[in-house]
mmCIF file with all atom_site columns, C-alpha atoms in Angstrom:
data_model
loop_
_atom_site.group_PDB
_atom_site.id
_atom_site.type_symbol
_atom_site.label_atom_id
_atom_site.label_alt_id
_atom_site.label_comp_id
_atom_site.label_asym_id
_atom_site.label_entity_id
_atom_site.label_seq_id
_atom_site.pdbx_PDB_ins_code
_atom_site.Cartn_x
_atom_site.Cartn_y
_atom_site.Cartn_z
_atom_site.occupancy
_atom_site.B_iso_or_equiv
_atom_site.pdbx_formal_charge
_atom_site.auth_seq_id
_atom_site.auth_comp_id
_atom_site.auth_asym_id
_atom_site.auth_atom_id
_atom_site.pdbx_PDB_model_num
ATOM 1   C CA . VAL A 1 1   ? -6.948  -4.261  -21.762 1.00 27.00 ? 1   VAL A CA 1
ATOM 2   C CA . ILE A 1 2   ? -5.592  -7.573  -20.458 1.00 28.00 ? 2   ILE A CA 1
ATOM 3   C CA . GLY A 1 3   ? -7.952  -7.909  -17.531 1.00 37.00 ? 3   GLY A CA 1
ATOM 4   C CA . PHE A 1 4   ? -10.344 -6.021  -15.355 1.00 38.00 ? 4   PHE A CA 1
ATOM 5   C CA . HIS A 1 5   ? -12.471 -6.333  -12.252 1.00 42.00 ? 5   HIS A CA 1
ATOM 6   C CA . LEU A 1 6   ? -16.058 -5.213  -11.871 1.00 40.00 ? 6   LEU A CA 1
ATOM 7   C CA . PRO A 1 7   ? -16.201 -4.049  -8.248  1.00 42.00 ? 7   PRO A CA 1
ATOM 8   C CA . PHE A 1 8   ? -19.783 -5.159  -7.657  1.00 39.00 ? 8   PHE A CA 1
ATOM 9   C CA . SER A 1 9   ? -19.723 -8.296  -9.801  1.00 42.00 ? 9   SER A CA 1
ATOM 10  C CA . ASN A 1 10  ? -19.702 -10.670 -6.831  1.00 44.00 ? 10  ASN A CA 1
ATOM 11  C CA . ARG A 1 11  ? -22.789 -8.989  -5.385  1.00 42.00 ? 11  ARG A CA 1
ATOM 12  C CA . LEU A 1 12  ? -24.511 -9.225  -8.742  1.00 38.00 ? 12  LEU A CA 1
ATOM 13  C CA . LEU A 1 13  ? -23.636 -12.881 -8.944  1.00 39.00 ? 13  LEU A CA 1
ATOM 14  C CA . ALA A 1 14  ? -24.937 -13.503 -5.464  1.00 40.00 ? 14  ALA A CA 1
ATOM 15  C CA . ALA A 1 15  ? -28.174 -11.736 -6.365  1.00 41.00 ? 15  ALA A CA 1
ATOM 16  C CA . GLY A 1 16  ? -28.587 -13.834 -9.487  1.00 41.00 ? 16  GLY A CA 1
ATOM 17  C CA . LEU A 1 17  ? -28.012 -10.872 -11.797 1.00 35.00 ? 17  LEU A CA 1
ATOM 18  C CA . GLY A 1 18  ? -24.708 -12.050 -13.225 1.00 40.00 ? 18  GLY A CA 1
ATOM 19  C CA . LEU A 1 19  ? -23.436 -15.483 -14.258 1.00 43.00 ? 19  LEU A CA 1
ATOM 20  C CA . LYS A 1 20  ? -25.916 -17.503 -12.219 1.00 49.00 ? 20  LYS A CA 1
ATOM 21  C CA . ARG A 1 21  ? -24.460 -20.090 -9.866  1.00 64.00 ? 21  ARG A CA 1
ATOM 22  C CA . SER A 1 22  ? -20.906 -19.537 -11.133 1.00 76.00 ? 22  SER A CA 1
ATOM 23  C CA . PHE A 1 23  ? -17.841 -17.945 -9.553  1.00 80.00 ? 23  PHE A CA 1
ATOM 24  C CA . ALA A 1 24  ? -16.186 -15.263 -11.709 1.00 76.00 ? 24  ALA A CA 1
ATOM 25  C CA . PRO A 1 25  ? -13.630 -13.380 -9.571  1.00 72.00 ? 25  PRO A CA 1
ATOM 26  C CA . ASN A 1 26  ? -12.115 -11.566 -12.561 1.00 69.00 ? 26  ASN A CA 1
ATOM 27  C CA . ALA A 1 27  ? -12.301 -11.234 -16.323 1.00 71.00 ? 27  ALA A CA 1
ATOM 28  C CA . TRP A 1 28  ? -10.376 -14.437 -17.028 1.00 77.00 ? 28  TRP A CA 1
ATOM 29  C CA . ILE A 1 29  ? -11.980 -17.118 -14.891 1.00 85.00 ? 29  ILE A CA 1
ATOM 30  C CA . ILE A 1 30  ? -15.399 -18.685 -14.462 1.00 89.00 ? 30  ILE A CA 1
ATOM 31  C CA . VAL A 1 31  ? -15.683 -21.602 -12.024 1.00 91.00 ? 31  VAL A CA 1
ATOM 32  C CA . GLN A 1 32  ? -18.857 -23.542 -12.715 1.00 90.00 ? 32  GLN A CA 1
ATOM 33  C CA . PRO A 1 33  ? -20.787 -25.772 -10.296 1.00 90.00 ? 33  PRO A CA 1
ATOM 34  C CA . ASP A 1 34  ? -19.963 -28.831 -12.437 1.00 90.00 ? 34  ASP A CA 1
ATOM 35  C CA . ASN A 1 35  ? -16.287 -28.165 -11.547 1.00 91.00 ? 35  ASN A CA 1
ATOM 36  C CA . GLN A 1 36  ? -15.374 -26.996 -15.039 1.00 92.00 ? 36  GLN A CA 1
ATOM 37  C CA . VAL A 1 37  ? -13.226 -23.875 -15.128 1.00 92.00 ? 37  VAL A CA 1
ATOM 38  C CA . ILE A 1 38  ? -13.588 -21.615 -18.162 1.00 92.00 ? 38  ILE A CA 1
ATOM 39  C CA . PHE A 1 39  ? -10.496 -19.577 -18.985 1.00 91.00 ? 39  PHE A CA 1
ATOM 40  C CA . LYS A 1 40  ? -10.893 -16.584 -21.302 1.00 88.00 ? 40  LYS A CA 1
ATOM 41  C CA . VAL A 1 41  ? -7.749  -16.277 -23.425 1.00 88.00 ? 41  VAL A CA 1
ATOM 42  C CA . THR A 1 42  ? -7.062  -12.663 -24.388 1.00 85.00 ? 42  THR A CA 1
ATOM 43  C CA . LYS A 1 43  ? -4.351  -13.512 -26.935 1.00 85.00 ? 43  LYS A CA 1
ATOM 44  C CA . SER A 1 44  ? -4.679  -15.090 -30.369 1.00 80.00 ? 44  SER A CA 1
ATOM 45  C CA . GLU A 1 45  ? -3.518  -18.685 -30.742 1.00 81.00 ? 45  GLU A CA 1
ATOM 46  C CA . MET A 1 46  ? -1.322  -18.721 -33.852 1.00 80.00 ? 46  MET A CA 1
ATOM 47  C CA . GLY A 1 47  ? 0.624   -21.892 -33.168 1.00 82.00 ? 47  GLY A CA 1
ATOM 48  C CA . GLN A 1 48  ? 2.796   -20.359 -30.448 1.00 86.00 ? 48  GLN A CA 1
ATOM 49  C CA . GLY A 1 49  ? 0.868   -22.177 -27.724 1.00 87.00 ? 49  GLY A CA 1
ATOM 50  C CA . VAL A 1 50  ? -0.862  -19.422 -25.728 1.00 90.00 ? 50  VAL A CA 1
ATOM 51  C CA . TRP A 1 51  ? -4.015  -21.540 -25.391 1.00 89.00 ? 51  TRP A CA 1
ATOM 52  C CA . THR A 1 52  ? -1.833  -23.798 -23.241 1.00 92.00 ? 52  THR A CA 1
ATOM 53  C CA . SER A 1 53  ? 0.888   -21.636 -21.694 1.00 94.00 ? 53  SER A CA 1
ATOM 54  C CA . LEU A 1 54  ? -1.393  -18.874 -20.381 1.00 93.00 ? 54  LEU A CA 1
ATOM 55  C CA . PRO A 1 55  ? -3.882  -21.266 -18.731 1.00 93.00 ? 55  PRO A CA 1
ATOM 56  C CA . MET A 1 56  ? -0.919  -23.099 -17.177 1.00 95.00 ? 56  MET A CA 1
ATOM 57  C CA . ILE A 1 57  ? 0.121   -19.903 -15.377 1.00 96.00 ? 57  ILE A CA 1
ATOM 58  C CA . LEU A 1 58  ? -3.355  -19.440 -13.962 1.00 94.00 ? 58  LEU A CA 1
ATOM 59  C CA . ALA A 1 59  ? -3.812  -23.126 -13.153 1.00 95.00 ? 59  ALA A CA 1
ATOM 60  C CA . GLU A 1 60  ? -0.511  -23.227 -11.285 1.00 97.00 ? 60  GLU A CA 1
ATOM 61  C CA . GLU A 1 61  ? -1.437  -20.517 -8.816  1.00 96.00 ? 61  GLU A CA 1
ATOM 62  C CA . MET A 1 62  ? -5.015  -21.735 -8.549  1.00 96.00 ? 62  MET A CA 1
ATOM 63  C CA . ASP A 1 63  ? -3.963  -25.378 -8.035  1.00 97.00 ? 63  ASP A CA 1
ATOM 64  C CA . LEU A 1 64  ? -6.379  -26.530 -10.718 1.00 95.00 ? 64  LEU A CA 1
ATOM 65  C CA . ASP A 1 65  ? -6.916  -29.958 -12.180 1.00 94.00 ? 65  ASP A CA 1
ATOM 66  C CA . TRP A 1 66  ? -5.587  -29.371 -15.712 1.00 93.00 ? 66  TRP A CA 1
ATOM 67  C CA . SER A 1 67  ? -8.263  -31.620 -17.211 1.00 92.00 ? 67  SER A CA 1
ATOM 68  C CA . THR A 1 68  ? -11.078 -29.373 -15.919 1.00 93.00 ? 68  THR A CA 1
ATOM 69  C CA . ILE A 1 69  ? -9.970  -26.249 -17.805 1.00 92.00 ? 69  ILE A CA 1
ATOM 70  C CA . LYS A 1 70  ? -11.982 -25.242 -20.864 1.00 92.00 ? 70  LYS A CA 1
ATOM 71  C CA . ILE A 1 71  ? -10.581 -22.539 -23.141 1.00 89.00 ? 71  ILE A CA 1
ATOM 72  C CA . GLU A 1 72  ? -12.681 -19.779 -24.673 1.00 87.00 ? 72  GLU A CA 1
ATOM 73  C CA . GLN A 1 73  ? -11.304 -17.047 -26.912 1.00 84.00 ? 73  GLN A CA 1
ATOM 74  C CA . ALA A 1 74  ? -12.001 -13.563 -25.596 1.00 80.00 ? 74  ALA A CA 1
ATOM 75  C CA . LEU A 1 75  ? -13.740 -11.485 -28.252 1.00 74.00 ? 75  LEU A CA 1
ATOM 76  C CA . GLU A 1 76  ? -11.920 -8.226  -27.528 1.00 63.00 ? 76  GLU A CA 1
ATOM 77  C CA . SER A 1 77  ? -8.320  -7.083  -27.068 1.00 61.00 ? 77  SER A CA 1
ATOM 78  C CA . GLU A 1 78  ? -6.771  -10.023 -28.905 1.00 63.00 ? 78  GLU A CA 1
ATOM 79  C CA . GLY A 1 79  ? -3.700  -8.067  -30.049 1.00 75.00 ? 79  GLY A CA 1
ATOM 80  C CA . THR A 1 80  ? -0.834  -10.544 -30.141 1.00 80.00 ? 80  THR A CA 1
ATOM 81  C CA . GLY A 1 81  ? 2.780   -9.993  -31.150 1.00 77.00 ? 81  GLY A CA 1
ATOM 82  C CA . GLY A 1 82  ? 6.338   -9.271  -30.129 1.00 78.00 ? 82  GLY A CA 1
ATOM 83  C CA . SER A 1 83  ? 6.573   -12.381 -27.941 1.00 83.00 ? 83  SER A CA 1
ATOM 84  C CA . ARG A 1 84  ? 4.830   -10.392 -25.212 1.00 84.00 ? 84  ARG A CA 1
ATOM 85  C CA . SER A 1 85  ? 2.023   -12.757 -24.154 1.00 88.00 ? 85  SER A CA 1
ATOM 86  C CA . ILE A 1 86  ? 3.913   -14.551 -21.383 1.00 88.00 ? 86  ILE A CA 1
ATOM 87  C CA . ARG A 1 87  ? 5.932   -11.494 -20.362 1.00 91.00 ? 87  ARG A CA 1
ATOM 88  C CA . GLY A 1 88  ? 2.870   -9.295  -20.167 1.00 90.00 ? 88  GLY A CA 1
ATOM 89  C CA . LEU A 1 89  ? 0.492   -11.744 -18.490 1.00 90.00 ? 89  LEU A CA 1
ATOM 90  C CA . TRP A 1 90  ? 2.846   -13.689 -16.224 1.00 95.00 ? 90  TRP A CA 1
ATOM 91  C CA . LYS A 1 91  ? 2.207   -11.664 -13.085 1.00 94.00 ? 91  LYS A CA 1
ATOM 92  C CA . PRO A 1 92  ? -1.444  -10.670 -13.728 1.00 92.00 ? 92  PRO A CA 1
ATOM 93  C CA . LEU A 1 93  ? -2.466  -14.283 -14.342 1.00 93.00 ? 93  LEU A CA 1
ATOM 94  C CA . ARG A 1 94  ? -0.582  -15.514 -11.307 1.00 95.00 ? 94  ARG A CA 1
ATOM 95  C CA . LYS A 1 95  ? -2.339  -12.921 -9.161  1.00 94.00 ? 95  LYS A CA 1
ATOM 96  C CA . ALA A 1 96  ? -5.703  -13.807 -10.711 1.00 92.00 ? 96  ALA A CA 1
ATOM 97  C CA . GLY A 1 97  ? -5.220  -17.492 -9.947  1.00 94.00 ? 97  GLY A CA 1
ATOM 98  C CA . ALA A 1 98  ? -3.981  -16.863 -6.425  1.00 95.00 ? 98  ALA A CA 1
ATOM 99  C CA . THR A 1 99  ? -6.923  -14.539 -5.745  1.00 94.00 ? 99  THR A CA 1
ATOM 100 C CA . ALA A 1 100 ? -9.474  -17.093 -6.941  1.00 93.00 ? 100 ALA A CA 1
ATOM 101 C CA . LYS A 1 101 ? -7.847  -19.826 -4.846  1.00 96.00 ? 101 LYS A CA 1
ATOM 102 C CA . ASP A 1 102 ? -7.826  -17.617 -1.743  1.00 96.00 ? 102 ASP A CA 1
ATOM 103 C CA . MET A 1 103 ? -11.540 -16.936 -2.135  1.00 95.00 ? 103 MET A CA 1
ATOM 104 C CA . LEU A 1 104 ? -12.283 -20.642 -2.580  1.00 96.00 ? 104 LEU A CA 1
ATOM 105 C CA . LEU A 1 105 ? -10.264 -21.411 0.553   1.00 97.00 ? 105 LEU A CA 1
ATOM 106 C CA . GLU A 1 106 ? -12.218 -18.762 2.455   1.00 97.00 ? 106 GLU A CA 1
ATOM 107 C CA . ALA A 1 107 ? -15.521 -20.135 1.172   1.00 96.00 ? 107 ALA A CA 1
ATOM 108 C CA . ALA A 1 108 ? -14.598 -23.651 2.289   1.00 97.00 ? 108 ALA A CA 1
ATOM 109 C CA . ALA A 1 109 ? -13.476 -22.448 5.712   1.00 98.00 ? 109 ALA A CA 1
ATOM 110 C CA . GLN A 1 110 ? -16.770 -20.644 6.209   1.00 97.00 ? 110 GLN A CA 1
ATOM 111 C CA . GLU A 1 111 ? -18.788 -23.668 5.087   1.00 96.00 ? 111 GLU A CA 1
ATOM 112 C CA . TRP A 1 112 ? -16.940 -25.926 7.522   1.00 97.00 ? 112 TRP A CA 1
ATOM 113 C CA . LYS A 1 113 ? -16.673 -23.209 10.204  1.00 97.00 ? 113 LYS A CA 1
ATOM 114 C CA . VAL A 1 114 ? -12.937 -23.808 10.534  1.00 98.00 ? 114 VAL A CA 1
ATOM 115 C CA . GLU A 1 115 ? -9.736  -21.766 10.241  1.00 97.00 ? 115 GLU A CA 1
ATOM 116 C CA . LYS A 1 116 ? -8.676  -21.045 6.670   1.00 96.00 ? 116 LYS A CA 1
ATOM 117 C CA . SER A 1 117 ? -5.108  -21.893 7.663   1.00 96.00 ? 117 SER A CA 1
ATOM 118 C CA . ASP A 1 118 ? -6.242  -25.503 8.200   1.00 97.00 ? 118 ASP A CA 1
ATOM 119 C CA . CYS A 1 119 ? -7.432  -25.730 4.585   1.00 98.00 ? 119 CYS A CA 1
ATOM 120 C CA . VAL A 1 120 ? -5.249  -26.482 1.591   1.00 97.00 ? 120 VAL A CA 1
ATOM 121 C CA . ALA A 1 121 ? -5.907  -26.314 -2.155  1.00 97.00 ? 121 ALA A CA 1
ATOM 122 C CA . GLU A 1 122 ? -4.752  -29.152 -4.349  1.00 96.00 ? 122 GLU A CA 1
ATOM 123 C CA . ASN A 1 123 ? -5.687  -30.365 -7.830  1.00 96.00 ? 123 ASN A CA 1
ATOM 124 C CA . GLY A 1 124 ? -9.004  -28.520 -7.986  1.00 96.00 ? 124 GLY A CA 1
ATOM 125 C CA . MET A 1 125 ? -10.098 -29.373 -4.462  1.00 97.00 ? 125 MET A CA 1
ATOM 126 C CA . ILE A 1 126 ? -10.030 -27.776 -1.014  1.00 98.00 ? 126 ILE A CA 1
ATOM 127 C CA . ASN A 1 127 ? -8.981  -30.197 1.728   1.00 98.00 ? 127 ASN A CA 1
ATOM 128 C CA . HIS A 1 128 ? -9.477  -29.703 5.460   1.00 98.00 ? 128 HIS A CA 1
ATOM 129 C CA . LYS A 1 129 ? -6.281  -31.214 6.862   1.00 96.00 ? 129 LYS A CA 1
ATOM 130 C CA . PRO A 1 130 ? -7.483  -32.075 10.408  1.00 96.00 ? 130 PRO A CA 1
ATOM 131 C CA . THR A 1 131 ? -10.629 -33.941 9.299   1.00 97.00 ? 131 THR A CA 1
ATOM 132 C CA . GLY A 1 132 ? -9.914  -34.971 5.706   1.00 96.00 ? 132 GLY A CA 1
ATOM 133 C CA . LYS A 1 133 ? -13.076 -33.281 4.448   1.00 97.00 ? 133 LYS A CA 1
ATOM 134 C CA . LYS A 1 134 ? -12.983 -32.175 0.816   1.00 97.00 ? 134 LYS A CA 1
ATOM 135 C CA . PHE A 1 135 ? -14.774 -29.784 -1.499  1.00 97.00 ? 135 PHE A CA 1
ATOM 136 C CA . LYS A 1 136 ? -14.414 -29.618 -5.258  1.00 96.00 ? 136 LYS A CA 1
ATOM 137 C CA . TYR A 1 137 ? -13.949 -26.063 -6.499  1.00 95.00 ? 137 TYR A CA 1
ATOM 138 C CA . GLY A 1 138 ? -17.275 -26.246 -8.295  1.00 94.00 ? 138 GLY A CA 1
ATOM 139 C CA . GLU A 1 139 ? -19.077 -27.076 -5.066  1.00 95.00 ? 139 GLU A CA 1
ATOM 140 C CA . LEU A 1 140 ? -17.842 -23.766 -3.644  1.00 95.00 ? 140 LEU A CA 1
ATOM 141 C CA . ALA A 1 141 ? -18.734 -21.646 -6.680  1.00 91.00 ? 141 ALA A CA 1
ATOM 142 C CA . ILE A 1 142 ? -21.889 -20.121 -5.202  1.00 90.00 ? 142 ILE A CA 1
ATOM 143 C CA . ALA A 1 143 ? -20.373 -19.467 -1.772  1.00 93.00 ? 143 ALA A CA 1
ATOM 144 C CA . ALA A 1 144 ? -17.195 -17.956 -3.229  1.00 92.00 ? 144 ALA A CA 1
ATOM 145 C CA . SER A 1 145 ? -19.194 -15.669 -5.521  1.00 89.00 ? 145 SER A CA 1
ATOM 146 C CA . LYS A 1 146 ? -20.624 -13.925 -2.439  1.00 90.00 ? 146 LYS A CA 1
ATOM 147 C CA . LEU A 1 147 ? -17.218 -12.995 -1.001  1.00 92.00 ? 147 LEU A CA 1
ATOM 148 C CA . SER A 1 148 ? -15.285 -9.772  -1.416  1.00 91.00 ? 148 SER A CA 1
ATOM 149 C CA . LEU A 1 149 ? -11.916 -9.812  -3.155  1.00 89.00 ? 149 LEU A CA 1
ATOM 150 C CA . PRO A 1 150 ? -8.956  -10.220 -0.786  1.00 92.00 ? 150 PRO A CA 1
ATOM 151 C CA . GLY A 1 151 ? -6.654  -7.238  -0.443  1.00 87.00 ? 151 GLY A CA 1
ATOM 152 C CA . LYS A 1 152 ? -3.386  -9.094  -1.003  1.00 89.00 ? 152 LYS A CA 1
ATOM 153 C CA . VAL A 1 153 ? -2.496  -12.656 -1.917  1.00 93.00 ? 153 VAL A CA 1
ATOM 154 C CA . LEU A 1 154 ? 0.731   -14.623 -1.763  1.00 93.00 ? 154 LEU A CA 1
ATOM 155 C CA . LEU A 1 155 ? 2.180   -16.114 -4.931  1.00 96.00 ? 155 LEU A CA 1
ATOM 156 C CA . LYS A 1 156 ? 3.880   -19.488 -5.028  1.00 96.00 ? 156 LYS A CA 1
ATOM 157 C CA . ASN A 1 157 ? 7.606   -19.903 -4.753  1.00 96.00 ? 157 ASN A CA 1
ATOM 158 C CA . PRO A 1 158 ? 8.798   -21.241 -8.138  1.00 96.00 ? 158 PRO A CA 1
ATOM 159 C CA . SER A 1 159 ? 10.255  -24.236 -6.304  1.00 96.00 ? 159 SER A CA 1
ATOM 160 C CA . ASP A 1 160 ? 6.673   -25.246 -5.499  1.00 96.00 ? 160 ASP A CA 1
ATOM 161 C CA . PHE A 1 161 ? 5.475   -25.211 -9.115  1.00 97.00 ? 161 PHE A CA 1
ATOM 162 C CA . LYS A 1 162 ? 3.814   -28.461 -10.149 1.00 95.00 ? 162 LYS A CA 1
ATOM 163 C CA . LEU A 1 163 ? 2.446   -27.614 -13.608 1.00 95.00 ? 163 LEU A CA 1
ATOM 164 C CA . ILE A 1 164 ? 4.658   -24.841 -14.964 1.00 95.00 ? 164 ILE A CA 1
ATOM 165 C CA . GLY A 1 165 ? 7.712   -26.436 -16.528 1.00 93.00 ? 165 GLY A CA 1
ATOM 166 C CA . THR A 1 166 ? 5.976   -29.696 -17.370 1.00 93.00 ? 166 THR A CA 1
ATOM 167 C CA . ASP A 1 167 ? 4.996   -30.977 -20.810 1.00 90.00 ? 167 ASP A CA 1
ATOM 168 C CA . ALA A 1 168 ? 1.248   -30.363 -20.508 1.00 87.00 ? 168 ALA A CA 1
ATOM 169 C CA . LEU A 1 169 ? -1.068  -31.504 -23.288 1.00 86.00 ? 169 LEU A CA 1
ATOM 170 C CA . ARG A 1 170 ? -1.895  -28.600 -25.583 1.00 89.00 ? 170 ARG A CA 1
ATOM 171 C CA . LYS A 1 171 ? -5.480  -27.415 -25.302 1.00 89.00 ? 171 LYS A CA 1
ATOM 172 C CA . ASP A 1 172 ? -5.777  -26.521 -29.005 1.00 87.00 ? 172 ASP A CA 1
ATOM 173 C CA . THR A 1 173 ? -4.544  -29.831 -30.444 1.00 88.00 ? 173 THR A CA 1
ATOM 174 C CA . PRO A 1 174 ? -7.827  -31.815 -30.269 1.00 88.00 ? 174 PRO A CA 1
ATOM 175 C CA . LEU A 1 175 ? -9.763  -29.044 -32.039 1.00 86.00 ? 175 LEU A CA 1
ATOM 176 C CA . LYS A 1 176 ? -7.217  -28.904 -34.852 1.00 87.00 ? 176 LYS A CA 1
ATOM 177 C CA . VAL A 1 177 ? -7.102  -32.672 -35.219 1.00 91.00 ? 177 VAL A CA 1
ATOM 178 C CA . ASN A 1 178 ? -10.863 -33.257 -35.307 1.00 93.00 ? 178 ASN A CA 1
ATOM 179 C CA . GLY A 1 179 ? -11.618 -30.261 -37.545 1.00 89.00 ? 179 GLY A CA 1
ATOM 180 C CA . GLN A 1 180 ? -13.553 -28.190 -35.009 1.00 88.00 ? 180 GLN A CA 1
ATOM 181 C CA . ALA A 1 181 ? -11.044 -25.327 -34.981 1.00 83.00 ? 181 ALA A CA 1
ATOM 182 C CA . GLN A 1 182 ? -12.223 -22.332 -36.999 1.00 83.00 ? 182 GLN A CA 1
ATOM 183 C CA . PHE A 1 183 ? -9.753  -20.381 -39.140 1.00 82.00 ? 183 PHE A CA 1
ATOM 184 C CA . ALA A 1 184 ? -10.115 -17.323 -41.345 1.00 81.00 ? 184 ALA A CA 1
ATOM 185 C CA . MET A 1 185 ? -10.377 -19.590 -44.388 1.00 84.00 ? 185 MET A CA 1
ATOM 186 C CA . ASP A 1 186 ? -13.471 -21.157 -42.809 1.00 87.00 ? 186 ASP A CA 1
ATOM 187 C CA . VAL A 1 187 ? -15.401 -17.882 -42.956 1.00 88.00 ? 187 VAL A CA 1
ATOM 188 C CA . HIS A 1 188 ? -18.142 -17.923 -45.595 1.00 90.00 ? 188 HIS A CA 1
ATOM 189 C CA . LEU A 1 189 ? -20.489 -14.956 -45.978 1.00 93.00 ? 189 LEU A CA 1
ATOM 190 C CA . GLU A 1 190 ? -23.409 -14.469 -48.322 1.00 94.00 ? 190 GLU A CA 1
ATOM 191 C CA . GLY A 1 191 ? -22.204 -12.986 -51.609 1.00 92.00 ? 191 GLY A CA 1
ATOM 192 C CA . MET A 1 192 ? -18.564 -13.515 -50.663 1.00 92.00 ? 192 MET A CA 1
ATOM 193 C CA . VAL A 1 193 ? -15.985 -13.661 -53.486 1.00 92.00 ? 193 VAL A CA 1
ATOM 194 C CA . TYR A 1 194 ? -12.284 -14.503 -53.501 1.00 90.00 ? 194 TYR A CA 1
ATOM 195 C CA . ALA A 1 195 ? -9.360  -12.557 -54.931 1.00 91.00 ? 195 ALA A CA 1
ATOM 196 C CA . PHE A 1 196 ? -5.604  -12.988 -55.263 1.00 90.00 ? 196 PHE A CA 1
ATOM 197 C CA . VAL A 1 197 ? -2.745  -10.904 -56.614 1.00 92.00 ? 197 VAL A CA 1
ATOM 198 C CA . VAL A 1 198 ? -0.387  -12.043 -59.377 1.00 91.00 ? 198 VAL A CA 1
ATOM 199 C CA . ARG A 1 199 ? 2.903   -10.191 -58.985 1.00 90.00 ? 199 ARG A CA 1
ATOM 200 C CA . CYS A 1 200 ? 5.782   -9.620  -61.377 1.00 89.00 ? 200 CYS A CA 1
ATOM 201 C CA . PRO A 1 201 ? 8.351   -12.433 -61.030 1.00 88.00 ? 201 PRO A CA 1
ATOM 202 C CA . ILE A 1 202 ? 11.172  -9.876  -61.141 1.00 88.00 ? 202 ILE A CA 1
ATOM 203 C CA . PHE A 1 203 ? 11.686  -7.563  -58.166 1.00 89.00 ? 203 PHE A CA 1
ATOM 204 C CA . GLY A 1 204 ? 10.761  -4.009  -59.059 1.00 86.00 ? 204 GLY A CA 1
ATOM 205 C CA . GLY A 1 205 ? 9.050   -5.049  -62.286 1.00 88.00 ? 205 GLY A CA 1
ATOM 206 C CA . THR A 1 206 ? 5.841   -3.377  -63.413 1.00 88.00 ? 206 THR A CA 1
ATOM 207 C CA . LEU A 1 207 ? 2.950   -4.430  -65.611 1.00 89.00 ? 207 LEU A CA 1
ATOM 208 C CA . LYS A 1 208 ? 3.481   -3.769  -69.317 1.00 89.00 ? 208 LYS A CA 1
ATOM 209 C CA . SER A 1 209 ? 0.313   -5.387  -70.668 1.00 90.00 ? 209 SER A CA 1
ATOM 210 C CA . MET A 1 210 ? -2.159  -8.178  -69.961 1.00 91.00 ? 210 MET A CA 1
ATOM 211 C CA . ASP A 1 211 ? -4.558  -10.284 -71.971 1.00 93.00 ? 211 ASP A CA 1
ATOM 212 C CA . THR A 1 212 ? -7.509  -11.225 -69.787 1.00 93.00 ? 212 THR A CA 1
ATOM 213 C CA . ARG A 1 213 ? -9.687  -12.883 -72.428 1.00 93.00 ? 213 ARG A CA 1
ATOM 214 C CA . LYS A 1 214 ? -8.943  -16.526 -71.526 1.00 94.00 ? 214 LYS A CA 1
ATOM 215 C CA . ALA A 1 215 ? -9.105  -15.895 -67.800 1.00 93.00 ? 215 ALA A CA 1
ATOM 216 C CA . MET A 1 216 ? -12.388 -13.993 -68.057 1.00 94.00 ? 216 MET A CA 1
ATOM 217 C CA . ALA A 1 217 ? -13.854 -16.911 -70.015 1.00 95.00 ? 217 ALA A CA 1
ATOM 218 C CA . ILE A 1 218 ? -13.482 -19.185 -66.978 1.00 95.00 ? 218 ILE A CA 1
ATOM 219 C CA . ASN A 1 219 ? -16.780 -19.762 -65.196 1.00 95.00 ? 219 ASN A CA 1
ATOM 220 C CA . GLY A 1 220 ? -16.951 -17.776 -61.963 1.00 93.00 ? 220 GLY A CA 1
ATOM 221 C CA . VAL A 1 221 ? -14.303 -15.166 -62.776 1.00 93.00 ? 221 VAL A CA 1
ATOM 222 C CA . LEU A 1 222 ? -15.898 -11.771 -62.151 1.00 95.00 ? 222 LEU A CA 1
ATOM 223 C CA . ASN A 1 223 ? -13.144 -9.277  -62.908 1.00 95.00 ? 223 ASN A CA 1
ATOM 224 C CA . ILE A 1 224 ? -9.420  -8.823  -63.511 1.00 94.00 ? 224 ILE A CA 1
ATOM 225 C CA . PHE A 1 225 ? -7.772  -5.457  -62.979 1.00 93.00 ? 225 PHE A CA 1
ATOM 226 C CA . GLU A 1 226 ? -4.411  -3.845  -62.354 1.00 91.00 ? 226 GLU A CA 1
ATOM 227 C CA . VAL A 1 227 ? -3.270  -2.825  -58.865 1.00 89.00 ? 227 VAL A CA 1
ATOM 228 C CA . SER A 1 228 ? -0.146  -0.938  -57.841 1.00 83.00 ? 228 SER A CA 1
ATOM 229 C CA . ASN A 1 229 ? 2.091   -3.999  -57.681 1.00 82.00 ? 229 ASN A CA 1
ATOM 230 C CA . GLY A 1 230 ? 0.375   -6.620  -59.822 1.00 89.00 ? 230 GLY A CA 1
ATOM 231 C CA . ILE A 1 231 ? -2.959  -7.769  -61.219 1.00 92.00 ? 231 ILE A CA 1
#
C-alpha cells in the first residue's frame, strides 16, 4: 500500500474526531495550523535520498515552502528496493500534492468570498491576486479539512517546476550529523545479546575442528557453536 484515502476523514476532522485542527487530505500529508507540513515517507531511507526526493515531488505540486516540511517515517509498508521509489510514487505524490493545493485554494476562496481562479498558490501561501491578500497554508488547515476531495486536478507542466531538479538540502542530513538518527545498531532490548559468524577463509571450506576454551574464558561470552557455514 503506497497511499490511501479514508472517504469520511474530512468529516471526522471537521467534527473533531480525527487529527484536531489539522488538514490531512490523504495518507501522506498533514498540514498543521502552525504552517508545518508533515510528510509520511512510505519508503526506507538507506542513503539513496528518498527522505528528500519523495517530499520534493509532493512539495512541487503543492507549492510548499521547503523549510516547512517535516519528515516522519511511516510505520507500515516500508518495502524498498529495485530503484522503484521514484518510479512508483512519482504520479501518486504529484496527484496528492495537487489535490491538497486545490483544496487549500478552495478554502481560501471561500474565506475571502472570491473566485478560486483569482487565487494562486506560491511558497506555502495562497495569494488573492486582485487585492494582495494572503493566507499561509496553516491558516487554512481547519477550513480545508471540511471540504470534499476534488474530482480531478491538473498537474504542473514540467517547465513550471521550481523545486524538482534543484539541489535541495537533504532532510536526513541534520539527524545523521547530530546523532539523532536511529539505526538498527541503536536498538537495545532487555536481555539482548550479540552474535557473529566466523566463516572459513577458503570458499567452499567446512569446519574440521574448533577449540573454544580460550574464547569461552572471555567475560561475557555465552556460547560458541557450529552452524552450516561457520561458527
